[in-house]
mmCIF file of C-alpha atoms and ligand atoms in Angstrom:
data_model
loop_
_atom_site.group_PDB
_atom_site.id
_atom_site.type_symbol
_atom_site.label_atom_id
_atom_site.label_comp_id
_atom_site.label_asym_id
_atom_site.label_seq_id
_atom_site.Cartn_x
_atom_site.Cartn_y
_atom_site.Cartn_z
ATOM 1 C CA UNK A 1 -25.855 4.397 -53.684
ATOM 2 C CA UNK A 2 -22.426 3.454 -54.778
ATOM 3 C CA UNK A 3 -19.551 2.446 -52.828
ATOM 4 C CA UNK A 4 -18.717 5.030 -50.318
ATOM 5 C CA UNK A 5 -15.551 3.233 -48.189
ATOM 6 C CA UNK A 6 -12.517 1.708 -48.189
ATOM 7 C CA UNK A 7 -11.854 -1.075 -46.449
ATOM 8 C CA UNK A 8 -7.978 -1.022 -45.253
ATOM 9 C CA UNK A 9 -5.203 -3.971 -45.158
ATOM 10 C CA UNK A 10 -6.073 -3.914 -41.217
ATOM 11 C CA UNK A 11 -9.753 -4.085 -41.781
ATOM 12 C CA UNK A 12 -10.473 -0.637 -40.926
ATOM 13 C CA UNK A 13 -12.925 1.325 -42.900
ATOM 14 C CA UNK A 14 -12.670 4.768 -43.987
ATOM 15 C CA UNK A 15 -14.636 7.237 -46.367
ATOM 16 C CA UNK A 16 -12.969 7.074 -49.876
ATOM 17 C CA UNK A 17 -12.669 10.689 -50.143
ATOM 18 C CA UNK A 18 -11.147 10.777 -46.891
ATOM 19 C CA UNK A 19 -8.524 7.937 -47.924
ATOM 20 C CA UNK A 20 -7.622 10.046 -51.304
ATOM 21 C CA UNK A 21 -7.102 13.045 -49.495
ATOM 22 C CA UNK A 22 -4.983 11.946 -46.703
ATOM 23 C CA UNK A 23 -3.810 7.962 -45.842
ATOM 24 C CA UNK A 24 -4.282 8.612 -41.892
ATOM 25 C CA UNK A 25 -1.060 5.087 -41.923
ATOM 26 C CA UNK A 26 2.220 5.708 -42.264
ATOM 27 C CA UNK A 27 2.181 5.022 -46.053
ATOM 28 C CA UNK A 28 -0.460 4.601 -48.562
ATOM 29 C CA UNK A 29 -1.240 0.257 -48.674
ATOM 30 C CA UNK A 30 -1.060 1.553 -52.857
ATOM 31 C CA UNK A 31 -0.190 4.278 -55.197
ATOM 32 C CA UNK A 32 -2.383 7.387 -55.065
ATOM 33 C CA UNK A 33 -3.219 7.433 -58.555
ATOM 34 C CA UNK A 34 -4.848 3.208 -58.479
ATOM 35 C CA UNK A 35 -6.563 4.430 -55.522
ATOM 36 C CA UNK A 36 -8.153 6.982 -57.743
ATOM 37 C CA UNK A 37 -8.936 5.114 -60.251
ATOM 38 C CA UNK A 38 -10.020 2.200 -58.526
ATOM 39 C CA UNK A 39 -12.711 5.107 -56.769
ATOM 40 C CA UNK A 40 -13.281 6.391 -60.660
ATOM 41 C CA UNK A 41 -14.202 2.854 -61.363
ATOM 42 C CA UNK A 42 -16.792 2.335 -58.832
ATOM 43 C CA UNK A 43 -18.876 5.710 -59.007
ATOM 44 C CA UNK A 44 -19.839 6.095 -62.719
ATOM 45 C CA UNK A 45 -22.687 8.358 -61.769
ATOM 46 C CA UNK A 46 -24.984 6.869 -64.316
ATOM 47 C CA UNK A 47 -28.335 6.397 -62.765
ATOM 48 C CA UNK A 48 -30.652 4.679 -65.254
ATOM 49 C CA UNK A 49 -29.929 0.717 -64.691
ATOM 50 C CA UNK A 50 -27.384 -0.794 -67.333
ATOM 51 C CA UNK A 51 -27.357 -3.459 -69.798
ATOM 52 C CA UNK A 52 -24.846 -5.016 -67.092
ATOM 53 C CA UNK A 53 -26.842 -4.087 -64.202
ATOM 54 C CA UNK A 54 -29.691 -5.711 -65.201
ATOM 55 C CA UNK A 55 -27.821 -9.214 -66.668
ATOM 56 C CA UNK A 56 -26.602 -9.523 -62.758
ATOM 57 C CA UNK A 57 -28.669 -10.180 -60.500
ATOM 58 C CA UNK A 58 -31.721 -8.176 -59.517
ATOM 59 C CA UNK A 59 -30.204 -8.285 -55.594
ATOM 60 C CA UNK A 60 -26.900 -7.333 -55.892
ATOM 61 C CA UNK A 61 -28.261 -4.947 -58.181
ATOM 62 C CA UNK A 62 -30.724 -3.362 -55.490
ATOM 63 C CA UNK A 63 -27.864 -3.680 -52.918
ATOM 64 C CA UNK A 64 -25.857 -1.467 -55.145
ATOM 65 C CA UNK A 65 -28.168 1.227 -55.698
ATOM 66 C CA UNK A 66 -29.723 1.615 -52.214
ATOM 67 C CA UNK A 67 -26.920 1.113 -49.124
ATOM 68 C CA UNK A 68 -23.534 2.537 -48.722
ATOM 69 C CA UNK A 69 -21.173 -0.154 -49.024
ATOM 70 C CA UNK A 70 -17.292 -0.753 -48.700
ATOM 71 C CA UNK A 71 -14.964 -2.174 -50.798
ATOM 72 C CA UNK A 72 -10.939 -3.401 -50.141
ATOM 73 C CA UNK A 73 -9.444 -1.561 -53.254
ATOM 74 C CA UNK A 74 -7.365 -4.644 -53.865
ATOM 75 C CA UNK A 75 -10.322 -7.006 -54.779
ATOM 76 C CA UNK A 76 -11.518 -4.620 -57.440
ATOM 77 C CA UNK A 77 -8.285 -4.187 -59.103
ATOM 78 C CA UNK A 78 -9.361 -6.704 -61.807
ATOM 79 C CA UNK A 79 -11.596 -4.162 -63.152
ATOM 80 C CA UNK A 80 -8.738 -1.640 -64.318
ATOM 81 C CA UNK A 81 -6.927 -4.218 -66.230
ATOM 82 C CA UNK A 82 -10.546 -4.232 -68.351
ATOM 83 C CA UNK A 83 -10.170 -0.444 -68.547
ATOM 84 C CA UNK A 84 -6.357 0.012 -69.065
ATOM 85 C CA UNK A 85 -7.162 -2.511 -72.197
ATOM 86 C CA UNK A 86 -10.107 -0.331 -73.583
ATOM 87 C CA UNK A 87 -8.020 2.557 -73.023
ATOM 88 C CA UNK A 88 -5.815 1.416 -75.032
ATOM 89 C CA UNK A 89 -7.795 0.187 -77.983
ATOM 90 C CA UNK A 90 -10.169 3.399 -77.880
ATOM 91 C CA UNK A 91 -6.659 5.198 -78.331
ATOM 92 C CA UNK A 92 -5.727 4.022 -81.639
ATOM 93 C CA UNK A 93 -9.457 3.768 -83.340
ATOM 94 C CA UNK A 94 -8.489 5.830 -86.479
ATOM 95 C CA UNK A 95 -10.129 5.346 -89.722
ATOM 96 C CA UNK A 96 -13.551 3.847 -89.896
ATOM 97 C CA UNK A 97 -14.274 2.653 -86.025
ATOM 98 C CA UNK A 98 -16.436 3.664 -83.422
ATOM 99 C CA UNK A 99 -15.672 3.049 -79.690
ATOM 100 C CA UNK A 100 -17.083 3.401 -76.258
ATOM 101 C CA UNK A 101 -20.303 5.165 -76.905
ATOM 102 C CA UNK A 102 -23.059 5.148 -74.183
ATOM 103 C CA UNK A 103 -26.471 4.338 -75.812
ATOM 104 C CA UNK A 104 -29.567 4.570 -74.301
ATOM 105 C CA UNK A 105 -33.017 3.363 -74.987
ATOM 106 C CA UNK A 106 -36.366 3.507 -72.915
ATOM 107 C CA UNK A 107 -34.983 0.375 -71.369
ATOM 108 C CA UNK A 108 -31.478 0.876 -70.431
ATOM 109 C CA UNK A 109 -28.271 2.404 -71.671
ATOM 110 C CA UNK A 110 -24.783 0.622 -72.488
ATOM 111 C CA UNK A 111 -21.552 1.248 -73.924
ATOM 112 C CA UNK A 112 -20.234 -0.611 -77.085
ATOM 113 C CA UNK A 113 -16.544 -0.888 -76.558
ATOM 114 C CA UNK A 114 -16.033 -1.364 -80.755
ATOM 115 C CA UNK A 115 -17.735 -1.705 -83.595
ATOM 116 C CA UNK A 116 -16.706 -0.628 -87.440
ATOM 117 C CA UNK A 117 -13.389 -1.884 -89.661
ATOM 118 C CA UNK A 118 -12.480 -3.820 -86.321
ATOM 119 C CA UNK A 119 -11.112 -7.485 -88.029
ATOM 120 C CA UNK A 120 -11.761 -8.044 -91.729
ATOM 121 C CA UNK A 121 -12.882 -6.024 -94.655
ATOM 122 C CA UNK A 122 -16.717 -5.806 -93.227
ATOM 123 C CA UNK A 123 -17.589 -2.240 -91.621
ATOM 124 C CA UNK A 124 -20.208 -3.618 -89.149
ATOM 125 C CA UNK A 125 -18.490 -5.698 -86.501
ATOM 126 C CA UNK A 126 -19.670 -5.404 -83.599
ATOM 127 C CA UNK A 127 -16.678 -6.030 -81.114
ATOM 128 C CA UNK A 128 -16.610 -6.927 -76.802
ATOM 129 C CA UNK A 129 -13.290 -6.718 -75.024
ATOM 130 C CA UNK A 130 -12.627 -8.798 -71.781
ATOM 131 C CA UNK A 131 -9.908 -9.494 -69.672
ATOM 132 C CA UNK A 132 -10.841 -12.675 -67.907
ATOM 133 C CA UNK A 133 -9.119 -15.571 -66.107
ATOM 134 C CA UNK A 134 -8.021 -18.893 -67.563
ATOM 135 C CA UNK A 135 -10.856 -20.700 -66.014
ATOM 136 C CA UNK A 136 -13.280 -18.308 -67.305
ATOM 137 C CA UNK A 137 -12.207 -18.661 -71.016
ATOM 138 C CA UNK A 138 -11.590 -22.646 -70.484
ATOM 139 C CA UNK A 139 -15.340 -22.370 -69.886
ATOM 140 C CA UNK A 140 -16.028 -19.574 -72.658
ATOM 141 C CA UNK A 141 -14.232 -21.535 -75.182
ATOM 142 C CA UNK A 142 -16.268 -25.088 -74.597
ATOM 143 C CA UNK A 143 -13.014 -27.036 -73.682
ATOM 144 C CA UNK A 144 -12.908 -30.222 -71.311
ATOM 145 C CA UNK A 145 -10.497 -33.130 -71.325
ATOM 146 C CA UNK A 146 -11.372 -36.594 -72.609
ATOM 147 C CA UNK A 147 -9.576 -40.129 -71.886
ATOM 148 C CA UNK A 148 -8.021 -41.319 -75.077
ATOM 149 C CA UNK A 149 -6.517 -44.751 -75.670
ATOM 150 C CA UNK A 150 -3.005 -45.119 -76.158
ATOM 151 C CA UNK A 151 -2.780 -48.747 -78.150
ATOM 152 C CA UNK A 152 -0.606 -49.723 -74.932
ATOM 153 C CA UNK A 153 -1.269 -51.629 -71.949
ATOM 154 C CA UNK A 154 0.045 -51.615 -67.993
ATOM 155 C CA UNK A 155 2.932 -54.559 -68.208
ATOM 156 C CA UNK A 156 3.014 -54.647 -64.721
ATOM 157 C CA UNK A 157 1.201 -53.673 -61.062
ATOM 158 C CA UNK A 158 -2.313 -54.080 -60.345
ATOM 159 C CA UNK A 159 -3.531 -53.103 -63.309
ATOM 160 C CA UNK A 160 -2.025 -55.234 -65.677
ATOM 161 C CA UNK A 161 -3.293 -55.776 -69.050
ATOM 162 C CA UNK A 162 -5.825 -53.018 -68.694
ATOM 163 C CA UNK A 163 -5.478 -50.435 -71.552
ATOM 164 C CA UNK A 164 -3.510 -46.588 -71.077
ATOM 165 C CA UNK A 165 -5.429 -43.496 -71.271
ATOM 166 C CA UNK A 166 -3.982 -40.264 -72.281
ATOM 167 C CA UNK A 167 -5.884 -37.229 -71.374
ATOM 168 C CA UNK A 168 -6.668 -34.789 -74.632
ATOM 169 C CA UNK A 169 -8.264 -31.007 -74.959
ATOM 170 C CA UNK A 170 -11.770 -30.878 -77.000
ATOM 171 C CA UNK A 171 -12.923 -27.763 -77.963
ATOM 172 C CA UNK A 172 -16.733 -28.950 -79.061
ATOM 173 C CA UNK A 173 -18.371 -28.644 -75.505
ATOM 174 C CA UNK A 174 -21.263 -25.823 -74.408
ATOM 175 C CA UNK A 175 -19.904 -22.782 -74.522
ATOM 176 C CA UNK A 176 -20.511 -20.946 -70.971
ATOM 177 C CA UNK A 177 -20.860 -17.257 -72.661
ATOM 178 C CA UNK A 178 -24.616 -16.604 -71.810
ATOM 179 C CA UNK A 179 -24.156 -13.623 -70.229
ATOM 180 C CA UNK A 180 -21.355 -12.159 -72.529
ATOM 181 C CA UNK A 181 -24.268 -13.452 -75.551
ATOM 182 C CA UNK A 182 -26.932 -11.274 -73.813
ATOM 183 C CA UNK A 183 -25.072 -8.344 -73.179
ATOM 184 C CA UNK A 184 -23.482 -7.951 -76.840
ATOM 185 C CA UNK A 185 -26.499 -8.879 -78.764
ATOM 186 C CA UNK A 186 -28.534 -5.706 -76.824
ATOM 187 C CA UNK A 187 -25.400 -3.307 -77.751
ATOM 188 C CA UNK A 188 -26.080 -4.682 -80.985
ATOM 189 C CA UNK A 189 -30.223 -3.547 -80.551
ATOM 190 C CA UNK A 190 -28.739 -0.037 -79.203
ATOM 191 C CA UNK A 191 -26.476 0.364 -82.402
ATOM 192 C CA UNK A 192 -29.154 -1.089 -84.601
ATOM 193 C CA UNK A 193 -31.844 1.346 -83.123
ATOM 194 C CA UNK A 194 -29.122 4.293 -84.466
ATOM 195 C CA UNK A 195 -29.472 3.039 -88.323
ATOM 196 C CA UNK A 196 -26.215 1.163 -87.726
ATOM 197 C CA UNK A 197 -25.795 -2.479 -89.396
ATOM 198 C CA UNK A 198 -24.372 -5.227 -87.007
ATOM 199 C CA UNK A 199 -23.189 -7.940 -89.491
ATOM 200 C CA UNK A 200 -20.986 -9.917 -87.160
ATOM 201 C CA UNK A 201 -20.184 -9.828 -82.960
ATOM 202 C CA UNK A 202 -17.152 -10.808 -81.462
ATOM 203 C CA UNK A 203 -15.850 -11.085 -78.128
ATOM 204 C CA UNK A 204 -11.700 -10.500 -77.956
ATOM 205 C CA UNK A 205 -11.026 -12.622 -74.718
ATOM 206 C CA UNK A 206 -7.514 -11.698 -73.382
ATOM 207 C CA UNK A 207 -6.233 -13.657 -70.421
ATOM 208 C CA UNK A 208 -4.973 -12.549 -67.525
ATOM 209 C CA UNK A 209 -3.122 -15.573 -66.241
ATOM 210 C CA UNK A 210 -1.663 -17.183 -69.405
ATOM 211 C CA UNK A 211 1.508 -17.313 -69.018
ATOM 212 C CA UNK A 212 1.178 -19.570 -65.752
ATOM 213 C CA UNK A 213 0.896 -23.048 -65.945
ATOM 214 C CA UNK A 214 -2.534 -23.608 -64.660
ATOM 215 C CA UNK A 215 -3.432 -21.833 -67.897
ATOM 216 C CA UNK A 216 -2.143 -24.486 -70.010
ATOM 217 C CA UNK A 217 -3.446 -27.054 -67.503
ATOM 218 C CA UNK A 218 -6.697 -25.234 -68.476
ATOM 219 C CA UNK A 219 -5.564 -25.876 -72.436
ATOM 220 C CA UNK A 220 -5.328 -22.238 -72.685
ATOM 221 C CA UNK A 221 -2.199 -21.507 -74.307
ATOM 222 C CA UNK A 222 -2.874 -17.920 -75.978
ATOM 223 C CA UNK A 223 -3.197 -14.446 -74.459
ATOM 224 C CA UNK A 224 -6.175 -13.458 -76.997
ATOM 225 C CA UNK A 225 -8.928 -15.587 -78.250
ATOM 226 C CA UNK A 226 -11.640 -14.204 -80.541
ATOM 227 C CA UNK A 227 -15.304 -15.541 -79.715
ATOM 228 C CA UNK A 228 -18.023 -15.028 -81.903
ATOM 229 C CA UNK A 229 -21.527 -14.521 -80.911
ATOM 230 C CA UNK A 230 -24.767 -15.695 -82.426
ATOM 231 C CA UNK A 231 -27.712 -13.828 -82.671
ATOM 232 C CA UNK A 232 -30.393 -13.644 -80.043
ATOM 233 C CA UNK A 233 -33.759 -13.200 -81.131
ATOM 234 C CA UNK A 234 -34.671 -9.438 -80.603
ATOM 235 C CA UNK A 235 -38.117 -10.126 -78.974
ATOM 236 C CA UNK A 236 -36.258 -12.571 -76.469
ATOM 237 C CA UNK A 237 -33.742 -9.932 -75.237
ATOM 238 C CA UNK A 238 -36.904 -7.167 -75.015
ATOM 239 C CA UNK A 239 -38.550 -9.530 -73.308
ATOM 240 C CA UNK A 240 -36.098 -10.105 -70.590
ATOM 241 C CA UNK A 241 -34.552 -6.945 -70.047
ATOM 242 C CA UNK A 242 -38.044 -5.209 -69.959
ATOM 243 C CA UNK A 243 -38.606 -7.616 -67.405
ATOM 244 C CA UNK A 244 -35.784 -7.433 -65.017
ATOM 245 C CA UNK A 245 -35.890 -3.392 -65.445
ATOM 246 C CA UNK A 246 -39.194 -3.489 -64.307
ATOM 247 C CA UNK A 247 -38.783 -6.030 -61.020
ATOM 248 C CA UNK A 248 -35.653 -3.737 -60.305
ATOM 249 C CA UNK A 249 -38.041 -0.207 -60.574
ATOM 250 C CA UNK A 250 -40.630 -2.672 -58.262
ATOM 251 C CA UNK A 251 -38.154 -3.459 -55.713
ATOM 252 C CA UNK A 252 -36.674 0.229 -55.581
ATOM 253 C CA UNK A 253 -40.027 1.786 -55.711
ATOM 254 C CA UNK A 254 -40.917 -0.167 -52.678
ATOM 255 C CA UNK A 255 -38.090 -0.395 -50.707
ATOM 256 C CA UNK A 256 -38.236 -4.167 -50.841
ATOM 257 C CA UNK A 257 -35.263 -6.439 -50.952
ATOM 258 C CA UNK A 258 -35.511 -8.730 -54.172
ATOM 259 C CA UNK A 259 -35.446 -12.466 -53.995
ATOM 260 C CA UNK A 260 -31.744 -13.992 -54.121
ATOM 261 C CA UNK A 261 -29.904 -13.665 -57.455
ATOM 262 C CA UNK A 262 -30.665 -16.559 -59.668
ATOM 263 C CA UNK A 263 -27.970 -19.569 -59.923
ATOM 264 C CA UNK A 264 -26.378 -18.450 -62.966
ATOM 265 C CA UNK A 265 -26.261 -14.983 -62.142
ATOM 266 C CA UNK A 266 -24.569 -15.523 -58.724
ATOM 267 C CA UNK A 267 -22.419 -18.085 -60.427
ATOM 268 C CA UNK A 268 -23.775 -20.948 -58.545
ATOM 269 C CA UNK A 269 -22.745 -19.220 -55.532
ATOM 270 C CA UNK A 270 -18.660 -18.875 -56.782
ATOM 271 C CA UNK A 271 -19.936 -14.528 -57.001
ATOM 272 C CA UNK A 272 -21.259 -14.469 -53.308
ATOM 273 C CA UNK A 273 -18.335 -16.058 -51.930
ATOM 274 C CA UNK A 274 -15.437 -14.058 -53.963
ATOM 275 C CA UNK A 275 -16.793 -11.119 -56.128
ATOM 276 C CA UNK A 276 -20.104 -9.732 -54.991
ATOM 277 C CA UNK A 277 -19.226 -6.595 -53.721
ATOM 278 C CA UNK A 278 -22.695 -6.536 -51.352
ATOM 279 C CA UNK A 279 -22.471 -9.852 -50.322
ATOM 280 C CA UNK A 280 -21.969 -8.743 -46.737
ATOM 281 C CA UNK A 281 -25.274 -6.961 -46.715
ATOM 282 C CA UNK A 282 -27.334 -10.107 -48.041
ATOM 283 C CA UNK A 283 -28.573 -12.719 -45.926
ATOM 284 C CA UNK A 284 -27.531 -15.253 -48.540
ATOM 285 C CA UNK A 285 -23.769 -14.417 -49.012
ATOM 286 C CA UNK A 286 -23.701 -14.234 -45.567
ATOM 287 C CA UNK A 287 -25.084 -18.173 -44.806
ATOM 288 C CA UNK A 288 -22.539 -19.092 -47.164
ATOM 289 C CA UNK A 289 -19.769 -17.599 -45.612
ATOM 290 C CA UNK A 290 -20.751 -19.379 -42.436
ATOM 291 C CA UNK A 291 -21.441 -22.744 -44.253
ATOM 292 C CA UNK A 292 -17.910 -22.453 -45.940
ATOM 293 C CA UNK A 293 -15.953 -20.642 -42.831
ATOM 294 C CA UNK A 294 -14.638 -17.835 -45.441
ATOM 295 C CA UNK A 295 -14.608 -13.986 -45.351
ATOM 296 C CA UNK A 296 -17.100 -11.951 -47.851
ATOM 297 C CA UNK A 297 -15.739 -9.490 -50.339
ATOM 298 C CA UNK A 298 -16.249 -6.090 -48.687
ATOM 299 C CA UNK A 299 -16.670 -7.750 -45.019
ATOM 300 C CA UNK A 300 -13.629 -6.285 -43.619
HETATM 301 S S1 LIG B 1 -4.490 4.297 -48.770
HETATM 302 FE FE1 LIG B 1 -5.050 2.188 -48.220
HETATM 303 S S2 LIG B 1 -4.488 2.064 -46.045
HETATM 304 FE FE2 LIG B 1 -4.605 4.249 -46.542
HETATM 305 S S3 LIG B 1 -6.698 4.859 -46.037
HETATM 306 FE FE3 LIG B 1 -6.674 4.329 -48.211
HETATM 307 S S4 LIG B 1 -7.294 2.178 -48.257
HETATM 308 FE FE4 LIG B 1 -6.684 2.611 -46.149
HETATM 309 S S1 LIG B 2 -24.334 -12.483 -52.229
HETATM 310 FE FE1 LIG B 2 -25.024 -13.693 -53.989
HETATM 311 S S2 LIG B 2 -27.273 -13.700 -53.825
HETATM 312 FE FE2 LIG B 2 -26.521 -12.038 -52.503
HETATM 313 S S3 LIG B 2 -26.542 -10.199 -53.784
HETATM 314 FE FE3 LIG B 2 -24.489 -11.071 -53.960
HETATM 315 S S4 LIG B 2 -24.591 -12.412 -55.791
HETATM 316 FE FE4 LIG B 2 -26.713 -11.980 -55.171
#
C-alpha cells in the first residue's frame, strides 16, 4: 500500500487527496503544485518489487507494500531535487542516448536513468544520477583526513618540543557505494538482457550542500563528481536479488513481518531514525526513538 496521508506542520494527519483538493488551514504549509508532486513521487503504481525495493531492506520494504502510512511532505522533498535533475537531463537526450526506460525481467523491473553517447566517444555508458549530501559523497568518494607532519615543533606550552600535525584529505579509502554498485550493475543485466552493450558505468554525484562550508570541511569542494563502477559478477547479483525477491513474496504471501533490515541497509540505524518512511510502524525504529529521545519520520 503506498502512502495514503499527510502529516501537517501541527501534526495532524489528513488523506492526501483530501489535502490536494482543499488545505482545510488558512493557507497551504506549501505550494499546490510540490504538494502534487511530492504525492506523484510516492505512488508510482508499479507493483512488481524494484531493483531499489529489493536493495533496501526486506522490512521497510513489506511495511511499504502492506499498511497505509503517512508522510510530512517536507521530509520527502529530497526526492524531487533527484527528479527535477533527471528531468532535466532526460530533456536534452538528443542524438544517440537512451534515458529513463523501465525494464523488467522475471525478477524485477528498474529504470536506467542514461546510457548511450553520455561522456566520451564510447556508445555504451551506462550512466546513474544522484543528488546526495556532502557526507554521503565524502563517504562515496573514499575520503578521510590524515595527520601530516609539519617539520615544526610547539616552542612553547605544554607541549613543547613535540612535533605539528596538519590535517590533509586522502582520497584512497573504501569507497561506501555498495548499494549504488548493486543497483547499476543489475540496470546494466536489464540493458544487457535487451542486446545492449554496457562498456563502462558511472555514477554523476551532484551535491546538494556544496556550497556550505561543512562541504568543504567534508573535502568536497565540487557540485558534480563522476564515480565509476566496477563490475559485479552476474551470478552474484542473480543470486541475491532472486533471493531477497523471494523472502519479500514469503513474507507477503504470509502476512508475516520480516526480520529487521540488515545493518547496512538501515544504515546502521542513521535510516530508522531520519529517513525510513515506516519507521513508526516497526518495533525497531520505534526502540530507537525511545533509546535516543527523537521523533520518527512519519510519526507525527
Ligand atoms: S497543505 Fe499542508 S497543512 Fe494543508 S492539509 Fe496539506 S499537508 Fe496539511
Ligand atoms: S525502522 Fe529501520 S529496521 Fe525498521 S523498517 Fe525502517 S529501516 Fe528497517
Amino acid at each position: 500500500m503506498p502512502a495514503t496521508q499527510f502529516i501537517c506542520p501541527d501534526g495532524r494527519r489528513i488523506l492526501i487527496q483530501e489535502c490536494l483538493t482543499a488545505c482545510p488551514r488558512k493557507q497551504r504549509c506549501m505550494f499546490l503544485p510540490t504538494l502534487r508532486a511530492v504525492a506523484n513521487s510516492l505512488n508510482r503504481g508499479i507493483t512488481e518489487p524494484t531493483v531499489t525495493e529489493l536493495i533496501a531492506g526486506t522490512r521497510e520494504t513489506y511495511l511499504k507494500k502492506t499498511i497505509n502510512y503517512a508522510v510530512n511532505p517536507q521530509d520527502v522533498l529530497y526526492a524531487l531535487h533527484g527528479q527535477a535533475v533527471h528531468t532535466i537531463n532526460e530533456g536534452h537526450t538528443e542524438g544517440n542516448i537512451l534515458t529513463e526506460v523501465r525494464l523488467t525481467d522475471a525478477i524485477t523491473s528498474g529504470k536506467f536513468d542514461l546510457y548511450g553517447e553520455i561522456l566520451d566517444q564510447d556508445s555504451g555508458v551506462l550512466g546513474d544520477i544522484k543528488v546526495t549530501s556532502s557526507y554521503k559523497l565524502m563517504k562515496a568518494l573514499g575520503k578521510y583526513k590524515v595527520d601530516v607532519p609539519t617539520g615544526e615543533v610547539y616552542k612553547t606550552g605544554a607541549r613543547k618540543g613535540e612535533p605539528k600535525y596538519k590535517k590533509e584529505w586522502r582520497d584512497d579509502g573504501v569507497k561506501a557505494i555498495t548499494d549504488w554498485a548493486i543497483q547499476l550493475n543489475y540496470y546494466r543485466i536489464l540493458l544487457e538482457q535487451q542486446g545492449l552493450v554496457v562498456n563502462k558505468m558511472i555514477i554523476q554525484a551532484m551535491c546538494r550542500d556544496n556550497s556550505l562550508r561543512i562541504a568543504n570541511e567534508r573535502g568536497i569542494y565540487q557540485a558534480i563528481y563522476l564515480i565509476p563502477i566496477q563490475k559485479i559478477s552476474d551470478q552474484w547479483l542473480n543470486l541475491y536479488f532472486k533471493a531477497k525477491a523471494f523472502v519479500l513474496q514469503q513474507a507477503l504471501n504470509n502476512n508475516r513481518l520480516p526480520a529487521i533490515c540488515k545493518p547496512r541497509e538501515r544504515w546502521y540505524d542513521r535510516k530508522c531514525l531520519d529517513y525510513c518512511q515506516v519507521a513508526s510502524h516497526c518495533q525497531y525504529g520505534i526502540e530507537l526513538a525511545q533509546r535516543y529521545k527523537q521523533p520518527l519520520p512519519g510519526a507525527g
